[in-house]
Amino acid sequence: MLKNDLSQRDGAQMLLATGVVLLMSLLSMAIFGVKVAGLTIPHDAASDDVIDTTEEVMESLQPLSQARTDMWIEGGLEVVEAADLALGTIHDDLLHHGELRGVEVKLTNITISVIDSNQLSVTAQLGVSDGEAMLSADIAFVLNV
């Protein structure tokens, strides 16, 4: 009798474990479904916050990059290294500024190339988005060193 009672308990525990696994699978499928459903929402390209932030960043990026590059060169860094550090710190500041404003601002694919001994060419991709809209723009400017 004791052996039969133990096998019934084992069967009940296995059934319970199977139910928990099935419940977790259904829950993860539901979460995935909610995430996928959000992907079909169209972006509103007319969002004022995204457009305003993009314009502000595009207007101030070259002068700010120039000022920070000059500062790092005066501090003793090589020209390309100074420009790279300047753009890296600007990117970090833009991320933080965007968080405060409720938008995400990123600079990606940053490329710095030497034109001649006095100029550097900078190209990058600017991405600005909020919960409803996303805007991407190519950035290109010259730094005088």
PDB file of C-alpha atoms in Angstrom:
ATOM      1  CA  MET A   1       0.000   0.000   0.000  1.00  0.00           C
ATOM      2  CA  LEU A   2       2.836   2.397   0.815  1.00  0.00           C
ATOM      3  CA  LYS A   3       4.467   1.807  -2.585  1.00  0.00           C
ATOM      4  CA  ASN A   4       1.228   2.605  -4.432  1.00  0.00           C
ATOM      5  CA  ASP A   5       0.784   5.802  -2.374  1.00  0.00           C
ATOM      6  CA  LEU A   6       4.326   6.992  -3.273  1.00  0.00           C
ATOM      7  CA  SER A   7       3.815   6.424  -6.988  1.00  0.00           C
ATOM      8  CA  GLN A   8       0.594   8.468  -6.875  1.00  0.00           C
ATOM      9  CA  ARG A   9       2.500  11.329  -5.234  1.00  0.00           C
ATOM     10  CA  ASP A  10       5.232  11.120  -7.877  1.00  0.00           C
ATOM     11  CA  GLY A  11       2.619  11.180 -10.610  1.00  0.00           C
ATOM     12  CA  ALA A  12       0.950  14.222  -9.071  1.00  0.00           C
ATOM     13  CA  GLN A  13       4.279  16.053  -8.796  1.00  0.00           C
ATOM     14  CA  MET A  14       5.114  15.283 -12.426  1.00  0.00           C
ATOM     15  CA  LEU A  15       1.690  16.540 -13.503  1.00  0.00           C
ATOM     16  CA  LEU A  16       2.209  19.718 -11.509  1.00  0.00           C
ATOM     17  CA  ALA A  17       5.691  20.250 -13.019  1.00  0.00           C
ATOM     18  CA  THR A  18       4.282  19.725 -16.519  1.00  0.00           C
ATOM     19  CA  GLY A  19       1.580  22.285 -15.825  1.00  0.00           C
ATOM     20  CA  VAL A  20       4.121  24.850 -14.616  1.00  0.00           C
ATOM     21  CA  VAL A  21       6.282  24.339 -17.718  1.00  0.00           C
ATOM     22  CA  LEU A  22       3.229  24.709 -19.961  1.00  0.00           C
ATOM     23  CA  LEU A  23       2.146  27.866 -18.122  1.00  0.00           C
ATOM     24  CA  MET A  24       5.615  29.419 -18.467  1.00  0.00           C
ATOM     25  CA  SER A  25       5.654  28.611 -22.195  1.00  0.00           C
ATOM     26  CA  LEU A  26       2.267  30.252 -22.692  1.00  0.00           C
ATOM     27  CA  LEU A  27       3.380  33.296 -20.729  1.00  0.00           C
ATOM     28  CA  SER A  28       6.538  33.738 -22.814  1.00  0.00           C
ATOM     29  CA  MET A  29       4.499  33.358 -26.024  1.00  0.00           C
ATOM     30  CA  ALA A  30       2.078  36.033 -24.790  1.00  0.00           C
ATOM     31  CA  ILE A  31       4.920  38.439 -24.003  1.00  0.00           C
ATOM     32  CA  PHE A  32       6.438  37.815 -27.442  1.00  0.00           C
ATOM     33  CA  GLY A  33       3.039  38.434 -29.053  1.00  0.00           C
ATOM     34  CA  VAL A  34       2.676  41.774 -27.288  1.00  0.00           C
ATOM     35  CA  LYS A  35       6.157  42.830 -28.426  1.00  0.00           C
ATOM     36  CA  VAL A  36       5.466  41.834 -32.034  1.00  0.00           C
ATOM     37  CA  ALA A  37       2.123  43.633 -31.991  1.00  0.00           C
ATOM     38  CA  GLY A  38       3.934  46.851 -31.065  1.00  0.00           C
ATOM     39  CA  LEU A  39       6.162  46.580 -34.143  1.00  0.00           C
ATOM     40  CA  THR A  40       3.239  47.192 -36.491  1.00  0.00           C
ATOM     41  CA  ILE A  41       2.516  50.663 -35.120  1.00  0.00           C
ATOM     42  CA  PRO A  42       3.619  53.160 -37.795  1.00  0.00           C
ATOM     43  CA  HIS A  43       6.130  55.859 -36.945  1.00  0.00           C
ATOM     44  CA  ASP A  44       4.777  59.391 -36.952  1.00  0.00           C
ATOM     45  CA  ALA A  45       7.413  61.397 -38.812  1.00  0.00           C
ATOM     46  CA  ALA A  46       5.663  64.660 -37.895  1.00  0.00           C
ATOM     47  CA  SER A  47       6.519  64.496 -34.214  1.00  0.00           C
ATOM     48  CA  ASP A  48       7.738  67.912 -33.101  1.00  0.00           C
ATOM     49  CA  ASP A  49      10.115  66.627 -30.404  1.00  0.00           C
ATOM     50  CA  VAL A  50      12.039  64.436 -32.819  1.00  0.00           C
ATOM     51  CA  ILE A  51      12.225  67.094 -35.537  1.00  0.00           C
ATOM     52  CA  ASP A  52      13.218  69.861 -33.122  1.00  0.00           C
ATOM     53  CA  THR A  53      15.897  67.730 -31.468  1.00  0.00           C
ATOM     54  CA  THR A  54      17.307  66.646 -34.841  1.00  0.00           C
ATOM     55  CA  GLU A  55      17.568  70.259 -36.019  1.00  0.00           C
ATOM     56  CA  GLU A  56      19.218  71.371 -32.790  1.00  0.00           C
ATOM     57  CA  VAL A  57      21.783  68.572 -32.911  1.00  0.00           C
ATOM     58  CA  MET A  58      22.589  69.153 -36.577  1.00  0.00           C
ATOM     59  CA  GLU A  59      23.099  72.892 -35.986  1.00  0.00           C
ATOM     60  CA  SER A  60      25.359  72.495 -32.971  1.00  0.00           C
ATOM     61  CA  LEU A  61      27.313  69.337 -33.830  1.00  0.00           C
ATOM     62  CA  GLN A  62      30.071  70.902 -35.963  1.00  0.00           C
ATOM     63  CA  PRO A  63      30.827  73.899 -33.693  1.00  0.00           C
ATOM     64  CA  LEU A  64      30.776  71.703 -30.596  1.00  0.00           C
ATOM     65  CA  SER A  65      33.008  69.096 -32.242  1.00  0.00           C
ATOM     66  CA  GLN A  66      35.416  71.828 -33.325  1.00  0.00           C
ATOM     67  CA  ALA A  67      35.607  73.328 -29.841  1.00  0.00           C
ATOM     68  CA  ARG A  68      36.164  69.997 -28.116  1.00  0.00           C
ATOM     69  CA  THR A  69      38.710  68.838 -30.687  1.00  0.00           C
ATOM     70  CA  ASP A  70      40.659  72.087 -30.227  1.00  0.00           C
ATOM     71  CA  MET A  71      40.532  71.614 -26.464  1.00  0.00           C
ATOM     72  CA  TRP A  72      41.945  68.062 -26.672  1.00  0.00           C
ATOM     73  CA  ILE A  73      44.639  69.108 -29.161  1.00  0.00           C
ATOM     74  CA  GLU A  74      45.708  71.913 -26.814  1.00  0.00           C
ATOM     75  CA  GLY A  75      45.845  69.268 -24.097  1.00  0.00           C
ATOM     76  CA  GLY A  76      48.484  67.371 -26.070  1.00  0.00           C
ATOM     77  CA  LEU A  77      46.573  64.707 -28.003  1.00  0.00           C
ATOM     78  CA  GLU A  78      47.158  63.841 -31.636  1.00  0.00           C
ATOM     79  CA  VAL A  79      44.682  65.349 -34.103  1.00  0.00           C
ATOM     80  CA  VAL A  80      42.684  62.222 -35.004  1.00  0.00           C
ATOM     81  CA  GLU A  81      42.707  60.969 -31.421  1.00  0.00           C
ATOM     82  CA  ALA A  82      41.441  64.362 -30.217  1.00  0.00           C
ATOM     83  CA  ALA A  83      38.608  64.368 -32.766  1.00  0.00           C
ATOM     84  CA  ASP A  84      37.677  60.792 -31.870  1.00  0.00           C
ATOM     85  CA  LEU A  85      37.582  61.620 -28.164  1.00  0.00           C
ATOM     86  CA  ALA A  86      35.600  64.808 -28.843  1.00  0.00           C
ATOM     87  CA  LEU A  87      32.951  62.939 -30.836  1.00  0.00           C
ATOM     88  CA  GLY A  88      32.806  60.171 -28.239  1.00  0.00           C
ATOM     89  CA  THR A  89      32.099  62.644 -25.442  1.00  0.00           C
ATOM     90  CA  ILE A  90      29.544  64.463 -27.594  1.00  0.00           C
ATOM     91  CA  HIS A  91      27.771  61.165 -28.244  1.00  0.00           C
ATOM     92  CA  ASP A  92      27.639  60.451 -24.505  1.00  0.00           C
ATOM     93  CA  ASP A  93      26.294  63.938 -23.810  1.00  0.00           C
ATOM     94  CA  LEU A  94      23.638  63.561 -26.526  1.00  0.00           C
ATOM     95  CA  LEU A  95      22.494  60.263 -25.026  1.00  0.00           C
ATOM     96  CA  HIS A  96      22.154  61.872 -21.602  1.00  0.00           C
ATOM     97  CA  HIS A  97      20.485  65.016 -23.004  1.00  0.00           C
ATOM     98  CA  GLY A  98      18.009  62.878 -24.928  1.00  0.00           C
ATOM     99  CA  GLU A  99      17.085  60.905 -21.820  1.00  0.00           C
ATOM    100  CA  LEU A 100      16.295  64.148 -20.020  1.00  0.00           C
ATOM    101  CA  ARG A 101      14.113  65.321 -22.925  1.00  0.00           C
ATOM    102  CA  GLY A 102      12.339  62.017 -23.455  1.00  0.00           C
ATOM    103  CA  VAL A 103      13.982  61.225 -26.782  1.00  0.00           C
ATOM    104  CA  GLU A 104      16.820  58.926 -27.748  1.00  0.00           C
ATOM    105  CA  VAL A 105      19.705  60.555 -29.614  1.00  0.00           C
ATOM    106  CA  LYS A 106      22.510  58.444 -31.047  1.00  0.00           C
ATOM    107  CA  LEU A 107      25.478  58.982 -33.296  1.00  0.00           C
ATOM    108  CA  THR A 108      26.485  55.815 -35.113  1.00  0.00           C
ATOM    109  CA  ASN A 109      28.976  54.872 -37.817  1.00  0.00           C
ATOM    110  CA  ILE A 110      31.272  57.754 -36.871  1.00  0.00           C
ATOM    111  CA  THR A 111      34.146  57.998 -39.353  1.00  0.00           C
ATOM    112  CA  ILE A 112      37.033  60.448 -39.080  1.00  0.00           C
ATOM    113  CA  SER A 113      39.410  60.769 -42.003  1.00  0.00           C
ATOM    114  CA  VAL A 114      42.312  63.096 -42.701  1.00  0.00           C
ATOM    115  CA  ILE A 115      41.789  65.456 -45.649  1.00  0.00           C
ATOM    116  CA  ASP A 116      45.111  67.245 -45.276  1.00  0.00           C
ATOM    117  CA  SER A 117      47.342  68.481 -42.459  1.00  0.00           C
ATOM    118  CA  ASN A 118      44.785  71.148 -41.513  1.00  0.00           C
ATOM    119  CA  GLN A 119      41.425  69.418 -41.959  1.00  0.00           C
ATOM    120  CA  LEU A 120      39.547  66.318 -40.854  1.00  0.00           C
ATOM    121  CA  SER A 121      36.399  64.978 -42.465  1.00  0.00           C
ATOM    122  CA  VAL A 122      33.735  63.625 -40.114  1.00  0.00           C
ATOM    123  CA  THR A 123      30.757  61.542 -41.215  1.00  0.00           C
ATOM    124  CA  ALA A 124      28.167  59.868 -39.020  1.00  0.00           C
ATOM    125  CA  GLN A 125      24.585  58.730 -38.836  1.00  0.00           C
ATOM    126  CA  LEU A 126      22.291  60.644 -36.469  1.00  0.00           C
ATOM    127  CA  GLY A 127      19.283  58.825 -35.091  1.00  0.00           C
ATOM    128  CA  VAL A 128      16.601  60.532 -32.998  1.00  0.00           C
ATOM    129  CA  SER A 129      13.501  58.769 -31.733  1.00  0.00           C
ATOM    130  CA  ASP A 130      10.833  58.891 -29.091  1.00  0.00           C
ATOM    131  CA  GLY A 131       8.008  56.477 -28.357  1.00  0.00           C
ATOM    132  CA  GLU A 132       6.121  57.418 -31.498  1.00  0.00           C
ATOM    133  CA  ALA A 133       8.531  58.695 -34.152  1.00  0.00           C
ATOM    134  CA  MET A 134      12.001  58.029 -35.477  1.00  0.00           C
ATOM    135  CA  LEU A 135      14.205  60.180 -37.710  1.00  0.00           C
ATOM    136  CA  SER A 136      17.572  59.318 -39.195  1.00  0.00           C
ATOM    137  CA  ALA A 137      19.957  61.724 -40.905  1.00  0.00           C
ATOM    138  CA  ASP A 138      23.429  61.572 -42.402  1.00  0.00           C
ATOM    139  CA  ILE A 139      25.920  64.010 -40.898  1.00  0.00           C
ATOM    140  CA  ALA A 140      29.043  65.285 -42.649  1.00  0.00           C
ATOM    141  CA  PHE A 141      31.276  68.190 -41.708  1.00  0.00           C
ATOM    142  CA  VAL A 142      34.886  69.327 -41.705  1.00  0.00           C
ATOM    143  CA  LEU A 143      37.031  70.079 -38.650  1.00  0.00           C
ATOM    144  CA  ASN A 144      39.886  72.566 -38.969  1.00  0.00           C
ATOM    145  CA  VAL A 145      42.882  71.542 -36.903  1.00  0.00           C
TER     146      VAL A 145
END
